[in-house]
PDB file of C-alpha atoms in Angstrom:
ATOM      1  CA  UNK A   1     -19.082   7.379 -34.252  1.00 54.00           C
ATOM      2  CA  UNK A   2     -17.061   7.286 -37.642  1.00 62.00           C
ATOM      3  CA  UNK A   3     -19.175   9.772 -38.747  1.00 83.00           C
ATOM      4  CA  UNK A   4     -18.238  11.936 -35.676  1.00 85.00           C
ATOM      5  CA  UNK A   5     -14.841  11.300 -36.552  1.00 88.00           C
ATOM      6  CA  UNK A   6     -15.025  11.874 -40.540  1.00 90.00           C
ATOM      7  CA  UNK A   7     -16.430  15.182 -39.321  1.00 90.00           C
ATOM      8  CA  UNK A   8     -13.988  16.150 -36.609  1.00 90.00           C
ATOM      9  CA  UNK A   9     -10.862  14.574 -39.060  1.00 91.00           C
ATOM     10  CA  UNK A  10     -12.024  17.624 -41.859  1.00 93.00           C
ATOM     11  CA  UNK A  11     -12.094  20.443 -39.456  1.00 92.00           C
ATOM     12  CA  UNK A  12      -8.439  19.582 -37.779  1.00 92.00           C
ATOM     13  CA  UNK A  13      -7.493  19.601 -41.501  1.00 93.00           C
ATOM     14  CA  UNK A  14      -8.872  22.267 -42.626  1.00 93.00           C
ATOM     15  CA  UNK A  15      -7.270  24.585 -39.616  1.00 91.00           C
ATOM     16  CA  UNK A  16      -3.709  23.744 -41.387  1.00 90.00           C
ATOM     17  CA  UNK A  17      -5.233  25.688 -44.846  1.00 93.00           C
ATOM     18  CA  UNK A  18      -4.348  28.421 -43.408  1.00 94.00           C
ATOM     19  CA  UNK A  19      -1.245  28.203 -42.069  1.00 95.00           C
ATOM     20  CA  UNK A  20       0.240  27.026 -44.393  1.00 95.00           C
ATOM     21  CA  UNK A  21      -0.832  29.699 -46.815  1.00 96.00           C
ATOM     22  CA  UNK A  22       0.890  32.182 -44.662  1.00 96.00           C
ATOM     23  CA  UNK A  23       4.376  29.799 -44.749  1.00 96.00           C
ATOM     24  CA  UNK A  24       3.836  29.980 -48.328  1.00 96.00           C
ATOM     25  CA  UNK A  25       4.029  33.351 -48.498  1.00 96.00           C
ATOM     26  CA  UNK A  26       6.676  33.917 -46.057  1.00 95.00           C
ATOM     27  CA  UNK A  27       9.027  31.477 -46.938  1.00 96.00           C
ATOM     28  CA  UNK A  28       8.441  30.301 -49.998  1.00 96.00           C
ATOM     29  CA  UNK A  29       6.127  27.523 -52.166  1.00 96.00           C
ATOM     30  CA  UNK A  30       8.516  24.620 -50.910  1.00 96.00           C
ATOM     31  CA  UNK A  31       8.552  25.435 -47.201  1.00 96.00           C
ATOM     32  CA  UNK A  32       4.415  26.093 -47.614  1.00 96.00           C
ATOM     33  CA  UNK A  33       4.290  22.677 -49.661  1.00 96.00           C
ATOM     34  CA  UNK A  34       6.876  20.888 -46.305  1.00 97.00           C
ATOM     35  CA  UNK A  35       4.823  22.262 -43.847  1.00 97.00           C
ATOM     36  CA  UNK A  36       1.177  21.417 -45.800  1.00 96.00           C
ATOM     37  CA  UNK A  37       2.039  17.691 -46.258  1.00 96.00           C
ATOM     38  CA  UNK A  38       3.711  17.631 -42.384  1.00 96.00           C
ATOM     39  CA  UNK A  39       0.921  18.856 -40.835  1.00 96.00           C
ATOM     40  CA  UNK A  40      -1.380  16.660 -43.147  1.00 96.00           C
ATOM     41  CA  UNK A  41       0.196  13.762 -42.089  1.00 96.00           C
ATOM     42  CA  UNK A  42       0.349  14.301 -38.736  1.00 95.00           C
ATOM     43  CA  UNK A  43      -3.532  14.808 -38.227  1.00 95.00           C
ATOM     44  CA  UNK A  44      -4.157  12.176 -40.392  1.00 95.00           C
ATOM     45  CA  UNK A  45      -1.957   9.612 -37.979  1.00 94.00           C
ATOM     46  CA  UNK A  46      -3.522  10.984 -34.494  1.00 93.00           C
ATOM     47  CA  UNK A  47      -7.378  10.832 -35.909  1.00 92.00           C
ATOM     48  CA  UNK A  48      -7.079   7.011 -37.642  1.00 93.00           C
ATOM     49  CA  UNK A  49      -5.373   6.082 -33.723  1.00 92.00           C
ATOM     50  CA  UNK A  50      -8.565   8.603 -31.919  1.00 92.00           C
ATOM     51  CA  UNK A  51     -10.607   5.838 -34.709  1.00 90.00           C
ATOM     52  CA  UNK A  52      -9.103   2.559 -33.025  1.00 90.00           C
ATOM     53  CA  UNK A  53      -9.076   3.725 -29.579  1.00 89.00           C
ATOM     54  CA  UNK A  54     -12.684   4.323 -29.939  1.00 88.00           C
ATOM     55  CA  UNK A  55     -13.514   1.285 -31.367  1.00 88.00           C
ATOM     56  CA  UNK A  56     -11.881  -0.771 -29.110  1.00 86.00           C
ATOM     57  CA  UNK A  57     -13.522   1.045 -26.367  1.00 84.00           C
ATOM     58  CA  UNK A  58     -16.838   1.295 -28.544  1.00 85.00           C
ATOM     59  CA  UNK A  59     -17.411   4.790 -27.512  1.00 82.00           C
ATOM     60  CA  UNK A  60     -18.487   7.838 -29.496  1.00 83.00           C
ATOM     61  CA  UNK A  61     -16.779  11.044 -29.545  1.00 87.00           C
ATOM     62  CA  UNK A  62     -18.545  14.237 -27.834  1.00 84.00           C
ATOM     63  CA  UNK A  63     -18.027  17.736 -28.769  1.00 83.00           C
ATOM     64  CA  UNK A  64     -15.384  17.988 -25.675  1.00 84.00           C
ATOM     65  CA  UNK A  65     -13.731  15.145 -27.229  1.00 86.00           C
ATOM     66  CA  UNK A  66     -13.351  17.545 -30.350  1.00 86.00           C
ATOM     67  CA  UNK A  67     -11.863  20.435 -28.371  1.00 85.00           C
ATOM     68  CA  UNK A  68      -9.262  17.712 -26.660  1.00 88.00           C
ATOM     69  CA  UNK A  69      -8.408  16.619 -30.511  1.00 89.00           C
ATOM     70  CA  UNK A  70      -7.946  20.150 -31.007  1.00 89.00           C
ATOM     71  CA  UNK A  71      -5.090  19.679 -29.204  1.00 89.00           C
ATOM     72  CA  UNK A  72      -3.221  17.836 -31.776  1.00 88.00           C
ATOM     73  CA  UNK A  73      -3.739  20.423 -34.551  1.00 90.00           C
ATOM     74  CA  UNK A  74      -0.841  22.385 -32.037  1.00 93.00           C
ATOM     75  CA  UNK A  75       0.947  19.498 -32.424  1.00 94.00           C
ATOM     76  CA  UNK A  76       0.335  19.516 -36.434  1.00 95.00           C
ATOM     77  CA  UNK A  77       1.424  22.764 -36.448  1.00 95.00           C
ATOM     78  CA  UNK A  78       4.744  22.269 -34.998  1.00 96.00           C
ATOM     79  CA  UNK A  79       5.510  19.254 -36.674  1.00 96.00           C
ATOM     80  CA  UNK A  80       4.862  21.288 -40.514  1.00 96.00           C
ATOM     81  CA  UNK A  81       7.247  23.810 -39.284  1.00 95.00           C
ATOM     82  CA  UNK A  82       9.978  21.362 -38.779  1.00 95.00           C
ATOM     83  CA  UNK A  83       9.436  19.486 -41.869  1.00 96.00           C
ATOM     84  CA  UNK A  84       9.354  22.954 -43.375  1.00 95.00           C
ATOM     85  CA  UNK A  85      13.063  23.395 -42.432  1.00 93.00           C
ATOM     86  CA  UNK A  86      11.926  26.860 -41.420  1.00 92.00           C
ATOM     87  CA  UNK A  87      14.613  27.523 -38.473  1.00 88.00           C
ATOM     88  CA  UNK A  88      13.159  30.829 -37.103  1.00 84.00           C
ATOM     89  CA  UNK A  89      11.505  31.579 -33.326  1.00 85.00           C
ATOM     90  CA  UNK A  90      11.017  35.209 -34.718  1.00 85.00           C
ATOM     91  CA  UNK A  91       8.643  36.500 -37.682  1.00 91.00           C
ATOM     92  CA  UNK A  92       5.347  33.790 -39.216  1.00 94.00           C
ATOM     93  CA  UNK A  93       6.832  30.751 -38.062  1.00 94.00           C
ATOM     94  CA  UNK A  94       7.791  31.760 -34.595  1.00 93.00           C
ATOM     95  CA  UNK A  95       4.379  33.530 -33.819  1.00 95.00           C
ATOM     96  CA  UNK A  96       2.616  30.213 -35.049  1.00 95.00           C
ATOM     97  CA  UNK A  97       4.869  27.868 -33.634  1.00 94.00           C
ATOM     98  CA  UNK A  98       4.370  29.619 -30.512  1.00 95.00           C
ATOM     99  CA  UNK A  99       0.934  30.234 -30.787  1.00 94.00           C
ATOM    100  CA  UNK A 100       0.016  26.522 -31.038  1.00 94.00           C
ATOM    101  CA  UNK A 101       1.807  25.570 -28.264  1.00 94.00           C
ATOM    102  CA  UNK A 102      -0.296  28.669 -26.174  1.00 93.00           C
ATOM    103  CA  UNK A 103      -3.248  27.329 -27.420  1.00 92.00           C
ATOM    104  CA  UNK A 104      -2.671  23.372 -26.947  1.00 90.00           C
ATOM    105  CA  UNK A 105      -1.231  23.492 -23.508  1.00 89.00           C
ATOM    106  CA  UNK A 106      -2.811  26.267 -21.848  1.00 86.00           C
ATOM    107  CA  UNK A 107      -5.788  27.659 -23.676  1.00 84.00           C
ATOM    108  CA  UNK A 108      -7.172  24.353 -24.557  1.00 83.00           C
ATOM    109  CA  UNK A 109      -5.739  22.093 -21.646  1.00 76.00           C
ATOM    110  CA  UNK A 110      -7.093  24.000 -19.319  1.00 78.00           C
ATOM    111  CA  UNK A 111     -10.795  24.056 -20.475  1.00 79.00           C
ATOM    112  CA  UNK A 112     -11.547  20.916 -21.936  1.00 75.00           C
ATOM    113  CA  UNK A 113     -11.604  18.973 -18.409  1.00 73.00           C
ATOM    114  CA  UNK A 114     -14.131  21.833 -16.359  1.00 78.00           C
ATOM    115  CA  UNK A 115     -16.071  21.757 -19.167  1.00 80.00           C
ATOM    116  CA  UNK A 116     -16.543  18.207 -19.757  1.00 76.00           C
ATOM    117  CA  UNK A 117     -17.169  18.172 -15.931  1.00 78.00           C
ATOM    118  CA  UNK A 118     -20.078  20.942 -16.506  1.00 80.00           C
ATOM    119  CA  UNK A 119     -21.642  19.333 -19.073  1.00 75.00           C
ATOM    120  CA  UNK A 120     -21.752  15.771 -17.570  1.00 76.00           C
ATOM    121  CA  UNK A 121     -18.957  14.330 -20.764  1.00 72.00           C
ATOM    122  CA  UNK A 122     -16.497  12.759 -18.920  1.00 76.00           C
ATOM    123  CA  UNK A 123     -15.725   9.395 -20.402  1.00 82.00           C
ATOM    124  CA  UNK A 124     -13.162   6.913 -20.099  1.00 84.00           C
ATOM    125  CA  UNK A 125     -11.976   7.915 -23.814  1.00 86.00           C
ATOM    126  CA  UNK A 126     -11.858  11.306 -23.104  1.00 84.00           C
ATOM    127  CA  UNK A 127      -9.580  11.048 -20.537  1.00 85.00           C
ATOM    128  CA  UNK A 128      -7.270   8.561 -22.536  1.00 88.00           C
ATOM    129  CA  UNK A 129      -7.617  11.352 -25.449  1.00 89.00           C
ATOM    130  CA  UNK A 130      -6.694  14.211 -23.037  1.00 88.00           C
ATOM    131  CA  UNK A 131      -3.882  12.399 -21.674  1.00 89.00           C
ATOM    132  CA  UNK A 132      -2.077  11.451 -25.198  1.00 91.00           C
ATOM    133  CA  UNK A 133      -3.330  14.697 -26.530  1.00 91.00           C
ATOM    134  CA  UNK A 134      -1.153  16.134 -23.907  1.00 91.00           C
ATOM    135  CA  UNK A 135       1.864  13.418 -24.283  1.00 93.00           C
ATOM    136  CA  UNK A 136       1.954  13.700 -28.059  1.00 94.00           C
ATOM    137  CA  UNK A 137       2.082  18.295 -27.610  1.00 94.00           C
ATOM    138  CA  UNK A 138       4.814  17.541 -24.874  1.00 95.00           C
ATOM    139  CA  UNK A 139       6.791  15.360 -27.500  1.00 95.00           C
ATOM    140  CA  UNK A 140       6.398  17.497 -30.754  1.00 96.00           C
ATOM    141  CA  UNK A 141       7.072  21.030 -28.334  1.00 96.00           C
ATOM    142  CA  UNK A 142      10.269  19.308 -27.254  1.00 96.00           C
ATOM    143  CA  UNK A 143      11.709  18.687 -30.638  1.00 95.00           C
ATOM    144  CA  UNK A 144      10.496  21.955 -31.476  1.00 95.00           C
ATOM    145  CA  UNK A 145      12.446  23.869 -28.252  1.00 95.00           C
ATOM    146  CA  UNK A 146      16.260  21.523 -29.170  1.00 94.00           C
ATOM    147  CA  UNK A 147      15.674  22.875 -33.040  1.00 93.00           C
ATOM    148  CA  UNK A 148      14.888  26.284 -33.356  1.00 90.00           C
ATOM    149  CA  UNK A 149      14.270  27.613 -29.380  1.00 89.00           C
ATOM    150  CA  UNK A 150      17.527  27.152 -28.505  1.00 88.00           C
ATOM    151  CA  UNK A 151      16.896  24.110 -25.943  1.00 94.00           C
ATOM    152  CA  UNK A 152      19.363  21.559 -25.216  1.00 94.00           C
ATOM    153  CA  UNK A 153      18.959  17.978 -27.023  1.00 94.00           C
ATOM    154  CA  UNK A 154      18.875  16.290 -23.808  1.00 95.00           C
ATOM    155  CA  UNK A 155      15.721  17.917 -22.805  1.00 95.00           C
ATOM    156  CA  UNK A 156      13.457  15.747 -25.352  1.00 96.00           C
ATOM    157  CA  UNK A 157      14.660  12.701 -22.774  1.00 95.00           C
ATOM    158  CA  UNK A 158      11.948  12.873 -20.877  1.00 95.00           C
ATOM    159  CA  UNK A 159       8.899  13.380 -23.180  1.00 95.00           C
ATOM    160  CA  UNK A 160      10.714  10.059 -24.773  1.00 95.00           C
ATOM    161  CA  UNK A 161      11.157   8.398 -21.799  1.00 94.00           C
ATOM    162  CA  UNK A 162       7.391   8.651 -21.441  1.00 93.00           C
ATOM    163  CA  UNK A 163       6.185   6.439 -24.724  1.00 94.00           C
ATOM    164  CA  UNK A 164       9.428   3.879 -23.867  1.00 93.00           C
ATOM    165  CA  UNK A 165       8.323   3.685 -20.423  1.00 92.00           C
ATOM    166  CA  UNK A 166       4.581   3.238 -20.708  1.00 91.00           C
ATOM    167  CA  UNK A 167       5.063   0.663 -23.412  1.00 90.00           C
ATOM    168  CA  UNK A 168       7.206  -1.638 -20.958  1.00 90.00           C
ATOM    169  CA  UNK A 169       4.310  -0.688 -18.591  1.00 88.00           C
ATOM    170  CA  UNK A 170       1.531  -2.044 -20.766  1.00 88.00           C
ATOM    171  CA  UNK A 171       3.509  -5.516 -21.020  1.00 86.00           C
ATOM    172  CA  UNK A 172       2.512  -6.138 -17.686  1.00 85.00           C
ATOM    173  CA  UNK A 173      -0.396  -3.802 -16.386  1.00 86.00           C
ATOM    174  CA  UNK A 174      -3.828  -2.290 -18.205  1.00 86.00           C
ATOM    175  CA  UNK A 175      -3.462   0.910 -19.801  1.00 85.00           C
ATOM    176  CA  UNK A 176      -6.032   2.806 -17.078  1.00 79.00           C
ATOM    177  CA  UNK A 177      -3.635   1.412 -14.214  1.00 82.00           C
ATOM    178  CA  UNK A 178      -0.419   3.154 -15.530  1.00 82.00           C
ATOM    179  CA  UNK A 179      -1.961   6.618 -14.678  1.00 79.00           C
ATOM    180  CA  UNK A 180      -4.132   6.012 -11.823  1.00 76.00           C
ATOM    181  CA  UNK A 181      -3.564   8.080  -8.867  1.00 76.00           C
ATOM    182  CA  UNK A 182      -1.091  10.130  -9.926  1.00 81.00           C
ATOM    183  CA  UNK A 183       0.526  11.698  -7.140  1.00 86.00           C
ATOM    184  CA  UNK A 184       0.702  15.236  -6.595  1.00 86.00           C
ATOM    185  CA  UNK A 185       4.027  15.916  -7.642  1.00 88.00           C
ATOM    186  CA  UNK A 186       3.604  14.563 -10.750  1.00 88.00           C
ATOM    187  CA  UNK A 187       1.350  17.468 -12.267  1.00 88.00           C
ATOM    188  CA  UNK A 188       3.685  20.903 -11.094  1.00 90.00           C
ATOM    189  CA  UNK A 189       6.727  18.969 -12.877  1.00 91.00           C
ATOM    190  CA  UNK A 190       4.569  18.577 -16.158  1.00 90.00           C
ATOM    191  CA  UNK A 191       3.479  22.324 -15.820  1.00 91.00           C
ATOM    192  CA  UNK A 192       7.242  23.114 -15.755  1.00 93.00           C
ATOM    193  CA  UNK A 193       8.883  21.269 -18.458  1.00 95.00           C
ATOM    194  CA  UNK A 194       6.000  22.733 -20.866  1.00 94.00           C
ATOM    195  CA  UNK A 195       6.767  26.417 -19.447  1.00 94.00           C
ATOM    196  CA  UNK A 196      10.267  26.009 -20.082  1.00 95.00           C
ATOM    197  CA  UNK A 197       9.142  24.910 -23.988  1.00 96.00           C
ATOM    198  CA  UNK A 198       6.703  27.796 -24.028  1.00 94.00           C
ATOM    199  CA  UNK A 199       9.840  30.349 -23.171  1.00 93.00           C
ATOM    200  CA  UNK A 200      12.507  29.121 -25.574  1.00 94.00           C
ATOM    201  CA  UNK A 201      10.145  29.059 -28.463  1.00 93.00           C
ATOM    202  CA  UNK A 202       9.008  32.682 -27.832  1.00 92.00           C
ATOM    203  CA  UNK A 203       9.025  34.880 -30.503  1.00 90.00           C
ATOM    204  CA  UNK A 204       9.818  37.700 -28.336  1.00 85.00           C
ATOM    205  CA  UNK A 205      11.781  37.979 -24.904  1.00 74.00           C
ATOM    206  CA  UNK A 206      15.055  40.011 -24.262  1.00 77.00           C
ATOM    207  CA  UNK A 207      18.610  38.397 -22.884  1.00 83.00           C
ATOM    208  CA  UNK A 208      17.435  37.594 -19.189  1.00 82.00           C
ATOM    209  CA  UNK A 209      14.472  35.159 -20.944  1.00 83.00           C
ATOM    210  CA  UNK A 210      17.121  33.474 -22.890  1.00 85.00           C
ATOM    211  CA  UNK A 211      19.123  33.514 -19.854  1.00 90.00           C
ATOM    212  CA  UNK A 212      16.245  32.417 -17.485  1.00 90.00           C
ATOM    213  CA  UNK A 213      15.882  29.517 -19.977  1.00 92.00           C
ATOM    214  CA  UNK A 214      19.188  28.510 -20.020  1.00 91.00           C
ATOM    215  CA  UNK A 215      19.514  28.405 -16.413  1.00 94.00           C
ATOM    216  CA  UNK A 216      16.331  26.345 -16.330  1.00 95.00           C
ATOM    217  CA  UNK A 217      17.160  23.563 -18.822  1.00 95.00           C
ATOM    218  CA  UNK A 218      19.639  22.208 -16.168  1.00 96.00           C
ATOM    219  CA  UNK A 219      17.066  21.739 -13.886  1.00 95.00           C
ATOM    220  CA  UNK A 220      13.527  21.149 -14.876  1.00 95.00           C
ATOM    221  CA  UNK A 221      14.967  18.526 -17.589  1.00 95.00           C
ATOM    222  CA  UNK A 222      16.121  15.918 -15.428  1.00 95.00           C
ATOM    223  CA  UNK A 223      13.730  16.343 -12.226  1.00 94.00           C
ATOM    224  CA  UNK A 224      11.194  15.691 -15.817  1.00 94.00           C
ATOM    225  CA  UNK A 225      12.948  12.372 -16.370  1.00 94.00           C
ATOM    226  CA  UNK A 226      13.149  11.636 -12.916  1.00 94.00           C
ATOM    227  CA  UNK A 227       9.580  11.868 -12.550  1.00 91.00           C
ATOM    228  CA  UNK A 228       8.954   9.871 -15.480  1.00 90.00           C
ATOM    229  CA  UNK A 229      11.228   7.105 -13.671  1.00 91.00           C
ATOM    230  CA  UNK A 230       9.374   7.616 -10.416  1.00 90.00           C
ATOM    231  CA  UNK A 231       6.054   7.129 -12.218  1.00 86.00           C
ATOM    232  CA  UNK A 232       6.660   4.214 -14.063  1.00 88.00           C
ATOM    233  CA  UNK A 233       8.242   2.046 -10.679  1.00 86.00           C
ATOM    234  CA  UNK A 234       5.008   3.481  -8.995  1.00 82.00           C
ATOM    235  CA  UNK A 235       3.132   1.717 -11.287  1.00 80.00           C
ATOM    236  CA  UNK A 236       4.592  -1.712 -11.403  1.00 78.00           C
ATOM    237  CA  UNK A 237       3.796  -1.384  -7.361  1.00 75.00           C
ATOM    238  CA  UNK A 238       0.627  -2.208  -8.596  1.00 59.00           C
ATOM    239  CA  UNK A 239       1.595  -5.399  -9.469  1.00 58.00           C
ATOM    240  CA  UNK A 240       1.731  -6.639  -5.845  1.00 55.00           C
ATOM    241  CA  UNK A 241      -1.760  -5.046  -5.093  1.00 54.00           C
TER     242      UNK A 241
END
């Protein structure tokens, strides 16, 4: 398994070369130099946790566990671009801030689960990878949307709520009980807190998107931390099953 992982670790990293070549050039050898060691650091942090989960659960990682990982080189990305200080949803920064997030919540969130199903790879660490891998995108696009998509600070509250709330959780209750049977609602609200990310950081979009957004934030924001409220007092139910 560590050797999985070594090999996994040097491809997320070496997807940031690139990148950060092209903030370089844009905006300059400091911004390329923010953005290198951000998005360095940030791979570095999820793969040595992807290390101990596995361990703990002595599992090995499968090549659907590498597209899920994948996952977090979106979230890389959008953590070197605000360590950059780039502030810009328009030109290099905005197409591959936006880009990421494309690719991490729909592109890759979408196929890593039917095709672990296909192949017969479901595990019990892939679906605690898929399920952080999606957490940790929710958090970074979030920070990303209140800085330079125009978003409302109070709409990171709920994709903070999340880590606060599951750690009280895991006082009490197993990890795998937290999230088991999810009810149906809880899905749809996820799907629109991310959408509402996806529009503010687009790189493109006339005055009814912005507007759309704005008129959005409102709404999907708190029915977000709602649900995250809901969730968690569903799951200390358990307590008394």
């Amino acid at each position: 398994m560590p050797g999985r992982l070594a090999v996994i670790s040097v491809g997320l990293l070496a997807a940031s070369a690139a990148p950060a070549l092209a903030i370089r050039r844009s905006y300059g050898s400091r911004a390329g130099a923010r953005f290198a060691a951000g998005s360095v650091l940030a791979t570095l942090a999820q793969q040595s946790l992807v290390g101990i989960a596995a361990a703990r659960k002595n599992a090995s990682l499968t090549v659907v566990d590498a597209m899920t990982l994948s996952r977090g080189v979106a979230s890389a990305m959008l953590i070197g671009l605000l360590v950059s200080g780039v502030r810009r949803r328009n030109g290099v920064a905005g197409w591959l801030g936006w880009g990421s997030l494309v690719y991490g919540s729909i592109v890759c969130d979408w196929l890593d689960g039917p095709i672990a199903r296909r192949l017969g790879a479901t595990s019990e660490l892939g679906a605690l990878l898929d399920l952080e891998s999606d957490s940790w995108l929710t958090l970074t696009a979030a920070f990303s949307a209140a800085t330079w998509g125009g978003l409302p600070g109070y709409c990171m509250a709920a994709p903070l709520a999340r880590y606060a709330l599951m750690v009280a959780a895991l006082r009490r209750i197993p990890y795998a009980r937290i999230y088991a049977d999810e009810p149906p609602w809880a899905r749809p609200f996820g799907i629109a807190q991310m959408a509402l990310f996806t529009a503010a950081m687009a790189p493109f979009g006339a005055a009814g998107t912005r507007l759309a957004v704005r008129m959005a934030a409102p709404l999907v924001a708190p029915l977000q931390l709602v649900g995250m409220l809901l969730l968690y007092r569903r799951s200390q139910r358990t307590l008394l099953t």
